[in-house]
Tab-separated table of C-alpha atoms and ligand atoms in Angstrom:
chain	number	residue	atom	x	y	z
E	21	UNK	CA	0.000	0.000	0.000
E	22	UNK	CA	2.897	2.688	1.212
E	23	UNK	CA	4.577	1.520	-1.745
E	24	UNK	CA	1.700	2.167	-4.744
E	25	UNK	CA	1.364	5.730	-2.815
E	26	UNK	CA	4.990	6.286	-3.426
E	27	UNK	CA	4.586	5.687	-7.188
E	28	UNK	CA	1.208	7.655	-7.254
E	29	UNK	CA	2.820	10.358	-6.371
E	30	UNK	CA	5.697	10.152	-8.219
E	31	UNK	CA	3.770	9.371	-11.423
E	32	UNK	CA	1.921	12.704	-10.087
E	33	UNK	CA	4.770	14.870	-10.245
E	34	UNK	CA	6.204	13.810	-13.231
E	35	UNK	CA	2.665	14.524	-15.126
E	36	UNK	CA	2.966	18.224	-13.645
E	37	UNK	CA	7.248	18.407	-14.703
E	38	UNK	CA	5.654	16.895	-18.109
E	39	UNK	CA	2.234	19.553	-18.333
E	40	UNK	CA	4.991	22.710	-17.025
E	41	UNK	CA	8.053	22.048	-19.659
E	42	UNK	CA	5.228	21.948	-22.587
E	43	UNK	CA	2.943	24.339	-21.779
E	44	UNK	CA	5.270	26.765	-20.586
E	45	UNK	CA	3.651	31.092	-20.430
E	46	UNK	CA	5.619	32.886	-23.675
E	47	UNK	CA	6.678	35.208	-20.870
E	48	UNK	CA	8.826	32.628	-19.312
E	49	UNK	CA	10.419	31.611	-23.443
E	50	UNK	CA	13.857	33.032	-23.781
E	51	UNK	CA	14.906	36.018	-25.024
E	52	UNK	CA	17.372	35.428	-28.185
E	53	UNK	CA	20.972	35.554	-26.700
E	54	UNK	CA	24.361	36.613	-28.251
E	55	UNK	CA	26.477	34.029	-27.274
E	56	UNK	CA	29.633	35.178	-29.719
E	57	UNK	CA	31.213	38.366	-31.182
E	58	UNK	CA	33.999	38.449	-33.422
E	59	UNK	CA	35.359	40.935	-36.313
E	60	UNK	CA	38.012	39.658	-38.657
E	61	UNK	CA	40.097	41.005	-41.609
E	62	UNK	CA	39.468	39.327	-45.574
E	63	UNK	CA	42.002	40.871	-48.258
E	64	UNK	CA	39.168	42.749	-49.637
E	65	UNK	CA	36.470	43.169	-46.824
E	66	UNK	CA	35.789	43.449	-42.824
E	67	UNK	CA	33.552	40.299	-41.373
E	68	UNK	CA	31.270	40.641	-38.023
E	69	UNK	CA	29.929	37.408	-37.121
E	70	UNK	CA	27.690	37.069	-34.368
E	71	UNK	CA	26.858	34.094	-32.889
E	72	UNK	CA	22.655	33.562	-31.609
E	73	UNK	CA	21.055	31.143	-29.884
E	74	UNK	CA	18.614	30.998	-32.765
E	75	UNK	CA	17.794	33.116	-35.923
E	76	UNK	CA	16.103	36.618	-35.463
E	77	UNK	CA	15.232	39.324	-38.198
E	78	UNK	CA	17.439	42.127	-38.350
E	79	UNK	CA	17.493	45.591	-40.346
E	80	UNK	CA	20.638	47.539	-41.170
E	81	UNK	CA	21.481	50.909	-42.224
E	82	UNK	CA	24.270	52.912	-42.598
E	83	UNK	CA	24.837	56.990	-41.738
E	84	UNK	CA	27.486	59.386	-41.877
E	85	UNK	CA	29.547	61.710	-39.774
E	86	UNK	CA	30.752	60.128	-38.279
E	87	UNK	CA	30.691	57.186	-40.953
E	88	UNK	CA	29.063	54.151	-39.246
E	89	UNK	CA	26.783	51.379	-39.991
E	90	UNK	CA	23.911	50.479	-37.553
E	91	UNK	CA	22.063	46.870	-37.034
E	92	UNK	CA	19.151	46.581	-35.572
E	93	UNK	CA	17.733	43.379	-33.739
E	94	UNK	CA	14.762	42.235	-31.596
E	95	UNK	CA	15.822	42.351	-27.779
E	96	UNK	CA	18.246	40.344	-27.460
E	97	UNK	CA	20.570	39.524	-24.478
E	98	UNK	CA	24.644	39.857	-25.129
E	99	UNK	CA	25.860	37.315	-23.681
E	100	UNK	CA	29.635	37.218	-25.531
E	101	UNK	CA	32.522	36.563	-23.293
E	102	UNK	CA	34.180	39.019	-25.510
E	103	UNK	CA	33.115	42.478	-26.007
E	104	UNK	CA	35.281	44.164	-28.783
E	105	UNK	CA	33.549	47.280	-27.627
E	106	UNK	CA	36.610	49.448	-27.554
E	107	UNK	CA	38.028	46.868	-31.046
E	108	UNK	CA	39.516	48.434	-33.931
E	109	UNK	CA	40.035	45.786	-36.765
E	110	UNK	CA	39.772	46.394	-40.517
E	111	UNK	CA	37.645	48.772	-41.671
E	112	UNK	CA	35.736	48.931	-38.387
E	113	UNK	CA	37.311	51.665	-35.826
E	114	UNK	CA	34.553	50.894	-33.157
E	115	UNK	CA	31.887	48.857	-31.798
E	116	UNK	CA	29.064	49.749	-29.731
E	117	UNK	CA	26.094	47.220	-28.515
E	118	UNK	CA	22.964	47.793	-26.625
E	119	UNK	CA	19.428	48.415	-26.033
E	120	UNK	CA	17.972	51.130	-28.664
E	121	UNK	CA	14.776	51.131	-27.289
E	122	UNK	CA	12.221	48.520	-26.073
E	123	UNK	CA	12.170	45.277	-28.231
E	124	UNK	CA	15.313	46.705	-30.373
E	125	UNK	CA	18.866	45.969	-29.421
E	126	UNK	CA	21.341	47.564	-31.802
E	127	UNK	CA	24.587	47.328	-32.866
E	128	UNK	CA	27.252	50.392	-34.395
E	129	UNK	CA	29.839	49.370	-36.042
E	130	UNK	CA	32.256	52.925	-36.906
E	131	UNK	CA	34.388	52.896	-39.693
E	132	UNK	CA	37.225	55.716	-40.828
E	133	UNK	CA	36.134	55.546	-44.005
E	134	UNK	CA	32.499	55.216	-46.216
E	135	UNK	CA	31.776	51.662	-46.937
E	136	UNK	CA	28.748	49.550	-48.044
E	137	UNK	CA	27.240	46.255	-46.481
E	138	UNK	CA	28.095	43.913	-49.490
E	139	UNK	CA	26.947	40.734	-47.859
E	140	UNK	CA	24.308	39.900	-45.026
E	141	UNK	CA	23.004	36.590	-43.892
E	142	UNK	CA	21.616	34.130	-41.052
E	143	UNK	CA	23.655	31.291	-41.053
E	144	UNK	CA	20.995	28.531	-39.331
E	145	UNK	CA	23.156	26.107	-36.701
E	146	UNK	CA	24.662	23.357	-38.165
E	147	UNK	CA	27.893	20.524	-37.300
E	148	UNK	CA	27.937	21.652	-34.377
E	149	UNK	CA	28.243	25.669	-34.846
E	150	UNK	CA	26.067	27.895	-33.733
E	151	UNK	CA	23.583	29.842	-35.913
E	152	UNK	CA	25.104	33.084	-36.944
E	153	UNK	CA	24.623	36.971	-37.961
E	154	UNK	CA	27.347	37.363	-40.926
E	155	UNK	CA	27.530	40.816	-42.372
E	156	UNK	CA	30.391	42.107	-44.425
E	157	UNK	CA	31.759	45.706	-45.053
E	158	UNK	CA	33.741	46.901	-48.166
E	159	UNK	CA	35.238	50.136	-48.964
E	160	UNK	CA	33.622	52.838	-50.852
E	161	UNK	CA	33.995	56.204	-51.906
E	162	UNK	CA	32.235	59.657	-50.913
E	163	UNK	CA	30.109	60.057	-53.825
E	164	UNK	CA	28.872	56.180	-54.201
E	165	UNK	CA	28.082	56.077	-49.642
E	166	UNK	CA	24.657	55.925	-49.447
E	167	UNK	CA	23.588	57.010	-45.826
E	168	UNK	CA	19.958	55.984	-44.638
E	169	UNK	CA	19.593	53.435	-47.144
E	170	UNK	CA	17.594	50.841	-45.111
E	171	UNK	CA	17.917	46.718	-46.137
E	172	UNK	CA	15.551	44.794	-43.746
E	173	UNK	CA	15.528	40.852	-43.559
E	174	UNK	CA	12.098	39.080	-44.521
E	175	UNK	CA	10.209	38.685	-40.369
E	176	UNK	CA	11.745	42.555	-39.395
E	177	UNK	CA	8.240	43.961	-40.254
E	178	UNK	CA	6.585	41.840	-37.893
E	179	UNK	CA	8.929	43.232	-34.958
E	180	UNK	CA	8.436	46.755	-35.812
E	181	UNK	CA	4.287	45.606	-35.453
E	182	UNK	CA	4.717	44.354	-31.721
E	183	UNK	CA	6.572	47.153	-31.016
E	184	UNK	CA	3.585	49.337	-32.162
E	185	UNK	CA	1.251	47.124	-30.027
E	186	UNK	CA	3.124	47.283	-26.902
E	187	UNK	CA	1.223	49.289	-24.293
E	188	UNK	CA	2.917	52.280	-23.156
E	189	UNK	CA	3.040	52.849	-18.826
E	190	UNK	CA	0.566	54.872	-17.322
E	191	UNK	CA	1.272	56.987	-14.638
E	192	UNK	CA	-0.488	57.460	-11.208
E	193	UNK	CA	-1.515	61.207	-10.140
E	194	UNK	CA	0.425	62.482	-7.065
E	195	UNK	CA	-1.962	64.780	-5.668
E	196	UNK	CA	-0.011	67.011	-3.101
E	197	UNK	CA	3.855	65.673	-4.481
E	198	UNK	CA	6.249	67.794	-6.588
E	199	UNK	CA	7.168	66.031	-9.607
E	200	UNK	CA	11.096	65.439	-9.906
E	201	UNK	CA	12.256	63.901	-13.278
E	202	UNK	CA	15.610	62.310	-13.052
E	203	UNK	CA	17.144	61.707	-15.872
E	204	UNK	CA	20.016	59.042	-15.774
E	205	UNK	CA	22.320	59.644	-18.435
E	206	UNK	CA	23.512	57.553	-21.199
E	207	UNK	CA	22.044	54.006	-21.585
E	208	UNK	CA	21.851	51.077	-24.026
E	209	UNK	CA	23.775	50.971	-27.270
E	210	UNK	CA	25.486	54.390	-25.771
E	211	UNK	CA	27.892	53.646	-22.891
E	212	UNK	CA	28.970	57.114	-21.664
E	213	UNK	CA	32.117	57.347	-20.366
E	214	UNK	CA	33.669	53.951	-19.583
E	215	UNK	CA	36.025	54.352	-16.441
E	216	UNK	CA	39.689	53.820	-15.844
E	217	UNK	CA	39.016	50.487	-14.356
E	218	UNK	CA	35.949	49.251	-16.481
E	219	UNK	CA	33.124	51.556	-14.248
E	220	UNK	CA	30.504	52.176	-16.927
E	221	UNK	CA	28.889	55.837	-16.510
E	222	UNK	CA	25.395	54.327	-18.035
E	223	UNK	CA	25.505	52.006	-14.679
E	224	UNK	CA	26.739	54.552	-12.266
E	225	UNK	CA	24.092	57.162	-13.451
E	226	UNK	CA	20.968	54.798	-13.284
E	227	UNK	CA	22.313	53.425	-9.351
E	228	UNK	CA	22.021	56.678	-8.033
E	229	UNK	CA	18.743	57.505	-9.841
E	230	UNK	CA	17.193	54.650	-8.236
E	231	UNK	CA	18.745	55.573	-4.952
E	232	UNK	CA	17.586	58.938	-5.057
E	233	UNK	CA	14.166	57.639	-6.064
E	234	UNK	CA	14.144	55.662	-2.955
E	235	UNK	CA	15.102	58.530	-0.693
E	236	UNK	CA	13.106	61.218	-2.375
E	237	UNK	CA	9.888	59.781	-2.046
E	238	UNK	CA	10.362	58.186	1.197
E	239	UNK	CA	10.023	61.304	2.722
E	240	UNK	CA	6.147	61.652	0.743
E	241	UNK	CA	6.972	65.231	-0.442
E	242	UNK	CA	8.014	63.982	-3.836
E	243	UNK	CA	7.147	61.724	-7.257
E	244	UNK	CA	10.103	60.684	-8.885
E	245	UNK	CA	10.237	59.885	-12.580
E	246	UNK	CA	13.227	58.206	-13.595
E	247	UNK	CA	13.591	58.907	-18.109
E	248	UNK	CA	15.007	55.391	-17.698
E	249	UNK	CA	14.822	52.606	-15.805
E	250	UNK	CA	16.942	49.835	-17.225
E	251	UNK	CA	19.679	49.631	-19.535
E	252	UNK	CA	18.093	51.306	-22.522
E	253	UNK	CA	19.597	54.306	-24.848
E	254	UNK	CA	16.746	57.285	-24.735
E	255	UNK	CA	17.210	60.666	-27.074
E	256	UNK	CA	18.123	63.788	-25.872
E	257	UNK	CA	15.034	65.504	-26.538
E	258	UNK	CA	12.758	62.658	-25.149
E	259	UNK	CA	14.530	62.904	-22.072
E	260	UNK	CA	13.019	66.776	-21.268
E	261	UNK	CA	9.258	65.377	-22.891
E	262	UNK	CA	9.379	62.873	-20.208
E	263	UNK	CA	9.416	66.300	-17.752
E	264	UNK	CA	7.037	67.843	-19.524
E	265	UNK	CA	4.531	65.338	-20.047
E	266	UNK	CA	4.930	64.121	-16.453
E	267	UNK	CA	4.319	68.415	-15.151
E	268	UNK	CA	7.328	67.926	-13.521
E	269	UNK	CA	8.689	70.968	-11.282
E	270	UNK	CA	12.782	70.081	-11.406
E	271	UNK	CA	14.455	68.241	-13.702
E	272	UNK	CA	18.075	66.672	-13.009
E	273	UNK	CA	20.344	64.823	-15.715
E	274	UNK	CA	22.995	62.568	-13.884
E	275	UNK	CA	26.568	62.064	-15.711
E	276	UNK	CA	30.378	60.707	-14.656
E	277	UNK	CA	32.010	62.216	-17.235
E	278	UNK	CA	36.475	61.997	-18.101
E	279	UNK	CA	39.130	64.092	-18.525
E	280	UNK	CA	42.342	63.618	-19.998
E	281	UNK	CA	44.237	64.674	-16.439
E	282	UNK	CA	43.625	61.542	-14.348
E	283	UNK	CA	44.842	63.426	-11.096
E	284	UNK	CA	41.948	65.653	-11.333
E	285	UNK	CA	38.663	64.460	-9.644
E	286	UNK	CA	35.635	65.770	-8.289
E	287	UNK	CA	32.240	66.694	-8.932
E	288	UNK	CA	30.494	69.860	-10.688
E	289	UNK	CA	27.128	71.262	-11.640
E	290	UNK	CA	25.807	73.047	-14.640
E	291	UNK	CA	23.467	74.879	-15.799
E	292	UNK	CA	22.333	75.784	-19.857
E	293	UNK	CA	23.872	79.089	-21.288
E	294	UNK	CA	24.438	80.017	-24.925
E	295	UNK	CA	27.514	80.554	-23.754
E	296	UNK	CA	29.946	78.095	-21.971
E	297	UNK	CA	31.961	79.555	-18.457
E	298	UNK	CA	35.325	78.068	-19.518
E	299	UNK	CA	37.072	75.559	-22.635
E	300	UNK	CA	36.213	72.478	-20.299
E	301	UNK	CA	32.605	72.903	-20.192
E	302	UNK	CA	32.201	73.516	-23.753
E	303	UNK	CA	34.206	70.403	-24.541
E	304	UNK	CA	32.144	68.364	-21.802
E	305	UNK	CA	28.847	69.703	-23.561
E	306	UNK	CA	29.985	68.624	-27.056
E	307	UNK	CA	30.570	65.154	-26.135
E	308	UNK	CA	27.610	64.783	-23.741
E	309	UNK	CA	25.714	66.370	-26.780
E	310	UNK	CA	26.816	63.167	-28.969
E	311	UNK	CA	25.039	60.832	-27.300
E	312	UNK	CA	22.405	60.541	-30.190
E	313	UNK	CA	25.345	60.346	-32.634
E	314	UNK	CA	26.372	57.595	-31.016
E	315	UNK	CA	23.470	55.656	-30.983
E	316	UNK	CA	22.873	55.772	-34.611
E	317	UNK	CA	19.573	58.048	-33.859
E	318	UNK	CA	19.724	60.941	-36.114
E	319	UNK	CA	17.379	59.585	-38.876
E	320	UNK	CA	14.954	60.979	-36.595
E	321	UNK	CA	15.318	64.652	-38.176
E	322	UNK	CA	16.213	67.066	-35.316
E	323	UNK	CA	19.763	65.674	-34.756
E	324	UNK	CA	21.306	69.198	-36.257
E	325	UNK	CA	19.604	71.151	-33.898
E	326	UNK	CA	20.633	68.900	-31.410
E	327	UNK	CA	24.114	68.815	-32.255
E	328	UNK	CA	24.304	72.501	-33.503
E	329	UNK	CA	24.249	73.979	-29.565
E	330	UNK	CA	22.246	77.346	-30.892
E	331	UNK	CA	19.756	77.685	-27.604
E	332	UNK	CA	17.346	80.130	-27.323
E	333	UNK	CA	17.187	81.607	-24.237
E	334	UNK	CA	13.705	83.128	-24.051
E	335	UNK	CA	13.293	81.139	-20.684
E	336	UNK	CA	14.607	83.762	-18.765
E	337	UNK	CA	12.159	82.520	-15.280
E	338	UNK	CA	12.862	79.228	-16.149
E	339	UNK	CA	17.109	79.931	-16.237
E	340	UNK	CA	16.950	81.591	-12.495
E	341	UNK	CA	14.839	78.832	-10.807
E	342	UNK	CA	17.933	76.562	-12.652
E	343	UNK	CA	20.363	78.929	-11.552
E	344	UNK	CA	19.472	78.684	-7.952
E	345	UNK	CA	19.011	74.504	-7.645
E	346	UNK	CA	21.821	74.473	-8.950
E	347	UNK	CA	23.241	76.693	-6.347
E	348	UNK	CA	21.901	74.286	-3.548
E	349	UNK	CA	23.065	71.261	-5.009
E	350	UNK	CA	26.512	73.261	-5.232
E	351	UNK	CA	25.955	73.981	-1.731
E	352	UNK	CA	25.050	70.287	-0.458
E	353	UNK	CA	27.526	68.412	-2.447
E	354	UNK	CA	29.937	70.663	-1.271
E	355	UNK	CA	29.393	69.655	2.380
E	356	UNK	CA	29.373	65.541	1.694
E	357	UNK	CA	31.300	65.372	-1.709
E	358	UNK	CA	34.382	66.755	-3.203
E	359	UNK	CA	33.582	69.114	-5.830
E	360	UNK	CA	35.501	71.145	-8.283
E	361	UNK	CA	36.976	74.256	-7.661
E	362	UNK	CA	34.453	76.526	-9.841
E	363	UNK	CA	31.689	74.065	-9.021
E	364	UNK	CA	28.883	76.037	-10.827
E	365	UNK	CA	29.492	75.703	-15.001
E	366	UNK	CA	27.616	76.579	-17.575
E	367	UNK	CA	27.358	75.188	-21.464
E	368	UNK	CA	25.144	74.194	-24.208
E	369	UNK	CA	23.747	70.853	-22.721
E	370	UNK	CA	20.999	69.892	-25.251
E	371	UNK	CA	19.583	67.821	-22.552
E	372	UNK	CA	18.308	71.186	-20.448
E	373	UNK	CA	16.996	72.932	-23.384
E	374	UNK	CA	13.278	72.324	-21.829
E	375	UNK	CA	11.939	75.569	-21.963
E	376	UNK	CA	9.727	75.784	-18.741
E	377	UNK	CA	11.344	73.089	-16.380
E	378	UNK	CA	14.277	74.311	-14.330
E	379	UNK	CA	17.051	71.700	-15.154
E	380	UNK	CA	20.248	71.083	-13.954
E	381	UNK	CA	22.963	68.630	-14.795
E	382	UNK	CA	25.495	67.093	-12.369
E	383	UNK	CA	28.324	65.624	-13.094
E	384	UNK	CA	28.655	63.907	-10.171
E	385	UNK	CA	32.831	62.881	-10.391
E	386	UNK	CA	35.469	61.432	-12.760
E	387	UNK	CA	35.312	58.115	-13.929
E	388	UNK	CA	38.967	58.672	-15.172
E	389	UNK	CA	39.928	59.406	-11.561
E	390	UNK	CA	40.847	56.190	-10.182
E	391	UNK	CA	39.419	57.531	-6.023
E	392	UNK	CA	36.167	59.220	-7.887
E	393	UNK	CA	35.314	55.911	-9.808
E	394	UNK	CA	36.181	53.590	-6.818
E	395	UNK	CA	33.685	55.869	-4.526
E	396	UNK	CA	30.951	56.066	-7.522
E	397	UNK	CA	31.231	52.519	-7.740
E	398	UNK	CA	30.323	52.705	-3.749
E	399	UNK	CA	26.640	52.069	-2.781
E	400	UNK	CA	27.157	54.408	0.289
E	401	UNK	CA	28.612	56.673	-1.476
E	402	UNK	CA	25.818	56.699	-4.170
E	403	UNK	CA	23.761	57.175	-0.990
E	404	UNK	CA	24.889	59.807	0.151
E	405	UNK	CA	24.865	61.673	-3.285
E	406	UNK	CA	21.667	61.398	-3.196
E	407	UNK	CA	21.307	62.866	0.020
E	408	UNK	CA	22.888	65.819	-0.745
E	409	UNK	CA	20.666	65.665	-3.762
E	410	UNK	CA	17.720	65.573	-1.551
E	411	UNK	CA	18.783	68.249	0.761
E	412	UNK	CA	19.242	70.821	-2.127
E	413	UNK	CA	15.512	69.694	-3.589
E	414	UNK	CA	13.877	70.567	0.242
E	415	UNK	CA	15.922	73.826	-0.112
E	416	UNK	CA	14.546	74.808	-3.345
E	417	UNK	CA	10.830	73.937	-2.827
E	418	UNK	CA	11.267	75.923	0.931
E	419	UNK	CA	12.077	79.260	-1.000
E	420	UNK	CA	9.845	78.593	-3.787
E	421	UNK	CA	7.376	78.586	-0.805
E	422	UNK	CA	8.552	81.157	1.224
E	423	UNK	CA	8.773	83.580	-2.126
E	424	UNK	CA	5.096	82.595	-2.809
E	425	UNK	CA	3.928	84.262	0.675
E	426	UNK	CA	5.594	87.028	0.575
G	12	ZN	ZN1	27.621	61.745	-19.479
């Protein structure tokens, strides 16, 4: 008797292994992985080959200045031991991977000079290899580069239909809660700055969003709104819509930027000018300003304006209220952080060109300063950041109060 129970139930438990391995939710399916990256050199062309854990569709394109071609991909997880992110073989003088946006990983390949994709394929798994992405680049010349020429693989329509579908988040009213957008810089296919020891800014900015989150509206005077909340690349101008179509009061862009001196560390604030305070935050605005270049976004047709730092600075109201956060977050950093010596900049950020929410951007330390990265790679550190961060906020919102009375 003990004995047939024992087998019941075993029979029992295999049925449900059996029912759960067949009839498992597509939630729960794997998401297509990258299990191998390599780029090598043929006498007449550059090969990428990508290895998958099964076939996707994929769409390429290439752009120009700087030349580059782009692949796009469903969402797919990079899981390559190697990451020839900072490669230069061939024709290909850099390689970027990441999330684009949701459901579309991407891929930038740079090259020194134009050149055209002359061959593309899946290669389906077989004796033993993997299935692979195979796409190789020739040479060309100026007048026969043809930027934003798209080639899509038969199945990429169907992606691009999902990603239509998919609902967008809705957002709960905060009656009685100042809005704060933060806005952690960087993301996806665009790493930032990638520090001295391997820090990546993208990472660094995001863990003291959330942290800030946390702290901000545990006190219940605040609703934070982080522009991203995973490892995905968002465009400068989305970035300030977020603000505005959240009514946010503040908005804050987060950045761990480098500088050729190693020795020199420490944090700084800015605010948007037409005009930059000094050579370093001009230079610093540039290359925070590329971010869309380097994603491979400016199909999207405001990329010159983007790039082009001409701001128009009929926000005059808008500029003090930014002028003063920024001198409380001066203020506050300066007590639990070290901060550079003229710790207030200003430059042509494209990211605080919103024209009615006060912005500021902090550059919160050097990621090519061996101390700042090691403490920015610090959760207490990131803790206290925020903090400060917080402090400077409740500062703010008290004179905006107090001003309001009077
Ligand atoms: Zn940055």
């Amino acid at each position: 008797m003990n004995e047939m129970y024992r087998i019941r139930m075993m029979l029992r438990l295999i049925t449900v292994l059996c029912v759960l391995v067949l009839f498992r939710p597509a939630a729960v399916l794997a998401m297509p992985e990258v299990t191998g990256a390599r780029i090598g050199t043929h006498p007449d062309s550059t090969r990428l080959v990508l290895e998958l854990s099964e076939p996707v569709p994929y769409q390429l394109f290439t752009l120009d200045k700087p030349y580059r071609v782009v692949v796009d991909f469903p969402e797919v997880r990079w899981r390559a031991r190697h990451n020839p992110m900072r490669a230069s073989t061939g024709l290909v003088s850099g390689f970027r991977f990441g999330l684009f946006q949701s459901d579309n990983s991407r891929v930038v390949l740079e090259t020194n000079v134009p050149t055209f994709v002359s061959k593309h394929f899946i290669l389906e798994a077989e004796d033993g290899n993997p299935t692979r992405f195979v796409l190789d680049l020739q040479e060309t010349n100026r007048a026969a580069f043809a930027p934003g020429k798209m080639i899509q693989s038969s199945g990429w329509k169907s992606v691009v239909q999902r990603r239509a579908r998919a609902p967008s988040a809705r957002r709960p009213a905060s009656p009685g809660r100042h809005v704060i957008v933060l806005d952690p810089g960087h993301g996806g296919v665009d790493p930032g700055t990638i520090g001295v020891t391997g820090a990546y800014e993208k990472k660094i900015t995001l863990a003291i969003a959330r942290e800030a989150k946390r702290l901000f509206e545990a006190t219940g005077r605040y609703r934070v709104v982080l522009t991203r909340t995973r490892d995905v690349y968002i465009r400068l101008r989305d970035r300030f819509e977020i603000a505005h179509r959240n009514k946010a009061e503040l908005f804050l862009s987060l950045h761990a930027d480098s500088i050729r001196d190693r020795k020199i560390q420490g944090g700084s604030v800015y605010t948007l000018s037409n005009r930059a305070s000094d050579k370093e935050a001009a230079t610093l605005a540039a290359r925070e300003n590329k971010s869309d270049i380097i994603a491979g976004a400016d199909l999207s047709g405001y990329a010159p304006e983007v790039s082009e730092i001409l701001i128009d600075l009929a926000q005059g109201a808008t500029n003090k209220e930014s002028w003063f956060l920024a001198e409380m977050m001066v203020k506050e950093l300066g007590r639990r952080t070290k901060l550079l010596r003229n710790s207030h900049r200003f430059a042509g950020f494209a990211v605080l060109k919103s024209p009615n929410v006060p912005s500021v951007l902090l550059e919160l330390g050097y990621l090519s300063n061996r101390t700042d990265e090691k403490k920015l790679s610090n959760p207490a550190y990131r803790t206290r950041i925020a903090r400060a961060m917080l402090q400077a906020i409740d500062k703010y919102f008290e004179r905006k109060i107090k001003l309001r009375k009077s």
